[in-house]
């Protein structure tokens, strides 16, 4: 706080609005923030250039990653990446894809690993595409789905939601009045295991599940799948540590899918 106050005194303007509910930038603060981001980017490029001249891949790498991907795939990719680039400082932020996408638009992070399709106009690469599966407990394996509750879990993957709705409509299954609604896949999976209902979950989240797991198909034979994409800013992709991470991530994905 004291540093900001000294900056305001030196610049002769107010940078922050301070209120009981929090702090927001003034118009001058927003302009200064833009310059600060550019300076940080220039510093990162300088460090990258100096490391390259010494034959070392260094610098920093900031990653935004969706919840489920961070549990099941990112750790293996980071293990491989750290073996290749031990000098790179890596920062990972995990969360829901929709919130991470809004953060990514501010251009403060190098890459984003997000579930589903997003209106992104810069660099992107397709990662894992996995089946959506019907999941139920062993005791409910032969029980008609309409005879017990559907358990809904929160997701911001609109493409996956649309597929589930179409599949259910084709079979006239009532999923809109779900008997249970939870905000996390792991909780949903455990409720299903205990026989409280059935659900539709991505394949990676049910590996080792003690129950019944079936890939789903539309009536025309097309499978239900959800995709994951690596998004990046071209300016950051010019940095070697970012390009190597993207390469490592894609290699690890192919290995896990083999």
CSV table of C-alpha atoms in Angstrom, one decimal:
chain,number,residue,atom,x,y,z
A,1,UNK,CA,0.0,0.0,0.0
A,2,UNK,CA,2.8,2.4,0.9
A,3,UNK,CA,4.6,1.7,-2.4
A,4,UNK,CA,1.4,2.5,-4.4
A,5,UNK,CA,0.9,5.7,-2.4
A,6,UNK,CA,4.5,6.8,-3.2
A,7,UNK,CA,3.9,6.0,-6.9
A,8,UNK,CA,0.7,8.1,-6.8
A,9,UNK,CA,2.6,10.9,-5.3
A,10,UNK,CA,5.4,10.7,-7.9
A,11,UNK,CA,3.0,10.4,-10.8
A,12,UNK,CA,0.6,13.1,-9.5
A,13,UNK,CA,-2.5,11.0,-10.0
A,14,UNK,CA,-4.7,8.4,-8.2
A,15,UNK,CA,-4.2,4.8,-9.4
A,16,UNK,CA,-6.7,3.0,-7.3
A,17,UNK,CA,-10.3,3.5,-6.0
A,18,UNK,CA,-10.3,2.2,-2.5
A,19,UNK,CA,-13.7,1.2,-1.2
A,20,UNK,CA,-15.0,-1.0,1.6
A,21,UNK,CA,-15.9,-3.8,-0.9
A,22,UNK,CA,-12.4,-3.8,-2.5
A,23,UNK,CA,-10.0,-2.0,-4.7
A,24,UNK,CA,-10.4,-1.1,-8.4
A,25,UNK,CA,-8.2,0.7,-10.9
A,26,UNK,CA,-8.8,4.3,-11.9
A,27,UNK,CA,-8.5,5.2,-15.6
A,28,UNK,CA,-4.9,6.2,-14.9
A,29,UNK,CA,-4.3,3.0,-13.1
A,30,UNK,CA,-5.6,1.0,-16.1
A,31,UNK,CA,-3.2,2.8,-18.4
A,32,UNK,CA,-0.3,2.2,-16.0
A,33,UNK,CA,-1.3,-1.5,-15.8
A,34,UNK,CA,-1.0,-1.8,-19.6
A,35,UNK,CA,2.5,-0.4,-19.5
A,36,UNK,CA,3.5,-2.6,-16.6
A,37,UNK,CA,2.3,-5.7,-18.5
A,38,UNK,CA,4.4,-4.6,-21.5
A,39,UNK,CA,7.4,-4.1,-19.4
A,40,UNK,CA,7.0,-7.6,-17.8
A,41,UNK,CA,6.8,-9.1,-21.2
A,42,UNK,CA,9.9,-7.3,-22.4
A,43,UNK,CA,11.7,-8.5,-19.3
A,44,UNK,CA,10.7,-12.0,-20.0
A,45,UNK,CA,11.9,-11.7,-23.6
A,46,UNK,CA,15.2,-10.3,-22.4
A,47,UNK,CA,15.7,-13.2,-20.0
A,48,UNK,CA,14.8,-15.7,-22.7
A,49,UNK,CA,17.4,-14.1,-25.1
A,50,UNK,CA,20.1,-14.2,-22.5
A,51,UNK,CA,19.3,-17.8,-21.6
A,52,UNK,CA,19.3,-18.7,-25.3
A,53,UNK,CA,22.8,-17.2,-25.7
A,54,UNK,CA,24.0,-19.4,-22.9
A,55,UNK,CA,22.3,-22.5,-24.3
A,56,UNK,CA,19.8,-22.7,-21.4
A,57,UNK,CA,16.0,-22.8,-21.6
A,58,UNK,CA,14.9,-20.6,-18.8
A,59,UNK,CA,12.4,-17.8,-18.0
A,60,UNK,CA,8.9,-18.4,-16.7
A,61,UNK,CA,5.8,-20.2,-17.8
A,62,UNK,CA,2.3,-19.4,-16.5
A,63,UNK,CA,-0.4,-22.0,-17.2
A,64,UNK,CA,-4.2,-21.9,-16.7
A,65,UNK,CA,-5.7,-25.4,-16.5
A,66,UNK,CA,-9.2,-26.8,-16.2
A,67,UNK,CA,-9.9,-28.8,-13.0
A,68,UNK,CA,-10.2,-32.3,-14.4
A,69,UNK,CA,-7.3,-32.0,-16.8
A,70,UNK,CA,-5.1,-30.8,-14.0
A,71,UNK,CA,-5.9,-33.9,-12.0
A,72,UNK,CA,-5.5,-36.6,-14.7
A,73,UNK,CA,-3.1,-35.4,-17.3
A,74,UNK,CA,-1.2,-32.2,-16.5
A,75,UNK,CA,1.0,-33.7,-13.7
A,76,UNK,CA,2.6,-36.3,-16.1
A,77,UNK,CA,3.2,-33.6,-18.7
A,78,UNK,CA,4.9,-31.3,-16.1
A,79,UNK,CA,7.1,-34.2,-15.0
A,80,UNK,CA,8.4,-34.6,-18.5
A,81,UNK,CA,8.7,-30.8,-19.0
A,82,UNK,CA,10.6,-30.3,-15.8
A,83,UNK,CA,13.1,-33.0,-16.8
A,84,UNK,CA,13.6,-31.1,-20.1
A,85,UNK,CA,13.6,-27.6,-18.7
A,86,UNK,CA,14.6,-27.5,-15.0
A,87,UNK,CA,15.5,-23.8,-15.1
A,88,UNK,CA,12.0,-22.7,-16.1
A,89,UNK,CA,9.8,-21.2,-13.3
A,90,UNK,CA,6.3,-22.7,-13.7
A,91,UNK,CA,3.1,-21.3,-12.3
A,92,UNK,CA,-0.2,-23.2,-12.6
A,93,UNK,CA,-3.6,-21.8,-11.9
A,94,UNK,CA,-6.4,-24.4,-11.8
A,95,UNK,CA,-10.1,-23.6,-12.1
A,96,UNK,CA,-13.3,-23.8,-14.2
A,97,UNK,CA,-12.7,-23.3,-17.9
A,98,UNK,CA,-15.1,-20.3,-18.2
A,99,UNK,CA,-13.4,-18.3,-15.5
A,100,UNK,CA,-10.0,-19.2,-16.7
A,101,UNK,CA,-10.9,-18.1,-20.3
A,102,UNK,CA,-11.9,-14.7,-19.0
A,103,UNK,CA,-8.6,-14.4,-17.2
A,104,UNK,CA,-6.7,-15.6,-20.3
A,105,UNK,CA,-8.2,-12.7,-22.3
A,106,UNK,CA,-6.2,-10.3,-20.1
A,107,UNK,CA,-3.0,-11.6,-21.7
A,108,UNK,CA,-1.2,-12.2,-18.4
A,109,UNK,CA,-0.7,-15.9,-18.8
A,110,UNK,CA,1.2,-17.8,-21.5
A,111,UNK,CA,-1.1,-20.7,-22.2
A,112,UNK,CA,-4.6,-22.0,-21.2
A,113,UNK,CA,-5.7,-25.7,-21.2
A,114,UNK,CA,-9.5,-25.5,-21.4
A,115,UNK,CA,-12.4,-28.0,-21.9
A,116,UNK,CA,-14.7,-27.3,-24.8
A,117,UNK,CA,-14.8,-24.8,-27.7
A,118,UNK,CA,-14.0,-21.2,-27.1
A,119,UNK,CA,-14.2,-18.2,-29.4
A,120,UNK,CA,-10.4,-17.8,-29.5
A,121,UNK,CA,-8.8,-15.9,-32.5
A,122,UNK,CA,-5.1,-16.7,-31.8
A,123,UNK,CA,-3.1,-19.9,-31.4
A,124,UNK,CA,-4.7,-23.2,-30.5
A,125,UNK,CA,-3.9,-26.9,-30.6
A,126,UNK,CA,-6.3,-29.8,-30.0
A,127,UNK,CA,-5.4,-32.0,-27.1
A,128,UNK,CA,-7.3,-35.0,-25.7
A,129,UNK,CA,-10.7,-35.9,-27.0
A,130,UNK,CA,-12.4,-38.4,-24.7
A,131,UNK,CA,-15.6,-40.3,-24.6
A,132,UNK,CA,-18.6,-39.3,-22.4
A,133,UNK,CA,-19.7,-42.3,-20.5
A,134,UNK,CA,-22.8,-43.6,-18.8
A,135,UNK,CA,-21.8,-44.4,-15.2
A,136,UNK,CA,-23.8,-46.4,-12.6
A,137,UNK,CA,-23.2,-48.7,-9.7
A,138,UNK,CA,-23.0,-52.5,-10.1
A,139,UNK,CA,-26.3,-52.9,-8.2
A,140,UNK,CA,-28.0,-50.7,-10.7
A,141,UNK,CA,-26.4,-52.2,-13.8
A,142,UNK,CA,-29.5,-53.8,-15.2
A,143,UNK,CA,-32.0,-51.2,-13.8
A,144,UNK,CA,-33.8,-48.9,-16.4
A,145,UNK,CA,-32.4,-45.4,-16.2
A,146,UNK,CA,-35.8,-43.8,-15.9
A,147,UNK,CA,-36.5,-45.8,-12.7
A,148,UNK,CA,-33.9,-44.0,-10.6
A,149,UNK,CA,-32.4,-40.5,-10.3
A,150,UNK,CA,-30.0,-38.8,-12.8
A,151,UNK,CA,-27.1,-37.0,-10.9
A,152,UNK,CA,-26.1,-33.8,-12.6
A,153,UNK,CA,-22.7,-32.2,-12.1
A,154,UNK,CA,-21.8,-28.6,-12.9
A,155,UNK,CA,-19.8,-28.0,-16.1
A,156,UNK,CA,-19.1,-25.0,-18.3
A,157,UNK,CA,-18.4,-27.2,-21.4
A,158,UNK,CA,-21.4,-26.1,-23.5
A,159,UNK,CA,-20.6,-28.6,-26.2
A,160,UNK,CA,-20.7,-31.5,-23.8
A,161,UNK,CA,-23.9,-30.3,-22.2
A,162,UNK,CA,-25.5,-30.1,-25.7
A,163,UNK,CA,-24.5,-33.7,-26.5
A,164,UNK,CA,-25.9,-35.0,-23.2
A,165,UNK,CA,-29.2,-33.2,-23.8
A,166,UNK,CA,-29.4,-34.6,-27.3
A,167,UNK,CA,-28.6,-38.1,-26.2
A,168,UNK,CA,-31.2,-38.0,-23.4
A,169,UNK,CA,-33.9,-36.5,-25.7
A,170,UNK,CA,-33.4,-39.3,-28.2
A,171,UNK,CA,-34.2,-41.8,-25.5
A,172,UNK,CA,-36.9,-39.6,-23.8
A,173,UNK,CA,-34.9,-39.7,-20.5
A,174,UNK,CA,-35.9,-37.0,-17.9
A,175,UNK,CA,-32.6,-35.3,-17.0
A,176,UNK,CA,-33.8,-31.8,-16.4
A,177,UNK,CA,-35.3,-32.5,-13.0
A,178,UNK,CA,-32.2,-34.2,-11.7
A,179,UNK,CA,-32.6,-35.9,-8.3
A,180,UNK,CA,-29.2,-34.7,-7.2
A,181,UNK,CA,-27.1,-31.8,-8.4
A,182,UNK,CA,-23.4,-31.4,-7.4
A,183,UNK,CA,-20.7,-29.0,-8.4
A,184,UNK,CA,-17.8,-31.4,-8.7
A,185,UNK,CA,-17.2,-34.5,-10.7
A,186,UNK,CA,-15.4,-36.4,-7.9
A,187,UNK,CA,-18.5,-36.0,-5.6
A,188,UNK,CA,-20.8,-37.1,-8.5
A,189,UNK,CA,-18.7,-40.2,-9.1
A,190,UNK,CA,-18.9,-41.2,-5.4
A,191,UNK,CA,-22.6,-40.7,-5.2
A,192,UNK,CA,-23.0,-42.9,-8.3
A,193,UNK,CA,-20.8,-45.6,-6.8
A,194,UNK,CA,-23.0,-45.7,-3.7
A,195,UNK,CA,-26.0,-46.3,-5.9
A,196,UNK,CA,-27.8,-43.0,-5.4
A,197,UNK,CA,-28.3,-42.5,-9.1
A,198,UNK,CA,-26.6,-42.6,-12.5
A,199,UNK,CA,-24.7,-39.9,-14.4
A,200,UNK,CA,-22.7,-39.1,-17.6
A,201,UNK,CA,-19.0,-38.4,-17.0
A,202,UNK,CA,-15.9,-38.1,-19.1
A,203,UNK,CA,-13.8,-41.2,-19.4
A,204,UNK,CA,-10.7,-39.8,-17.5
A,205,UNK,CA,-12.7,-39.1,-14.4
A,206,UNK,CA,-13.9,-42.7,-14.1
A,207,UNK,CA,-10.7,-44.6,-14.6
A,208,UNK,CA,-10.7,-47.3,-11.9
A,209,UNK,CA,-14.3,-46.8,-11.1
A,210,UNK,CA,-15.9,-49.6,-9.1
A,211,UNK,CA,-19.0,-49.9,-11.2
A,212,UNK,CA,-20.4,-49.9,-14.7
A,213,UNK,CA,-18.9,-47.6,-17.3
A,214,UNK,CA,-20.3,-47.5,-20.9
A,215,UNK,CA,-19.3,-45.3,-23.8
A,216,UNK,CA,-22.3,-43.4,-25.2
A,217,UNK,CA,-23.6,-43.1,-28.8
A,218,UNK,CA,-26.3,-41.2,-30.5
A,219,UNK,CA,-28.9,-43.1,-32.4
A,220,UNK,CA,-27.0,-42.5,-35.7
A,221,UNK,CA,-23.9,-44.2,-34.2
A,222,UNK,CA,-21.9,-41.1,-33.5
A,223,UNK,CA,-20.0,-41.2,-30.2
A,224,UNK,CA,-20.4,-38.6,-27.4
A,225,UNK,CA,-17.0,-37.0,-26.9
A,226,UNK,CA,-15.6,-33.8,-25.3
A,227,UNK,CA,-12.5,-32.1,-26.4
A,228,UNK,CA,-9.7,-30.2,-24.7
A,229,UNK,CA,-7.7,-27.4,-26.3
A,230,UNK,CA,-4.4,-25.6,-25.6
A,231,UNK,CA,-4.8,-21.9,-26.3
A,232,UNK,CA,-1.9,-19.5,-26.5
A,233,UNK,CA,-0.9,-16.0,-27.3
A,234,UNK,CA,1.4,-15.8,-30.3
A,235,UNK,CA,3.6,-13.3,-28.6
A,236,UNK,CA,4.3,-15.8,-25.8
A,237,UNK,CA,4.5,-18.8,-28.1
A,238,UNK,CA,7.6,-17.1,-29.6
A,239,UNK,CA,9.4,-18.0,-26.3
A,240,UNK,CA,11.2,-21.3,-26.4
A,241,UNK,CA,10.0,-22.4,-22.9
A,242,UNK,CA,6.4,-22.0,-24.1
A,243,UNK,CA,6.9,-23.9,-27.4
A,244,UNK,CA,8.6,-26.7,-25.6
A,245,UNK,CA,5.8,-27.0,-23.1
A,246,UNK,CA,3.2,-27.2,-25.9
A,247,UNK,CA,5.3,-29.9,-27.6
A,248,UNK,CA,5.6,-31.8,-24.3
A,249,UNK,CA,1.9,-31.5,-23.6
A,250,UNK,CA,0.9,-32.9,-27.0
A,251,UNK,CA,3.5,-35.8,-26.7
A,252,UNK,CA,2.2,-36.7,-23.2
A,253,UNK,CA,-1.4,-36.6,-24.4
A,254,UNK,CA,-0.6,-39.0,-27.3
A,255,UNK,CA,1.2,-41.4,-24.9
A,256,UNK,CA,-1.7,-41.5,-22.5
A,257,UNK,CA,-4.2,-42.1,-25.3
A,258,UNK,CA,-2.1,-44.9,-26.8
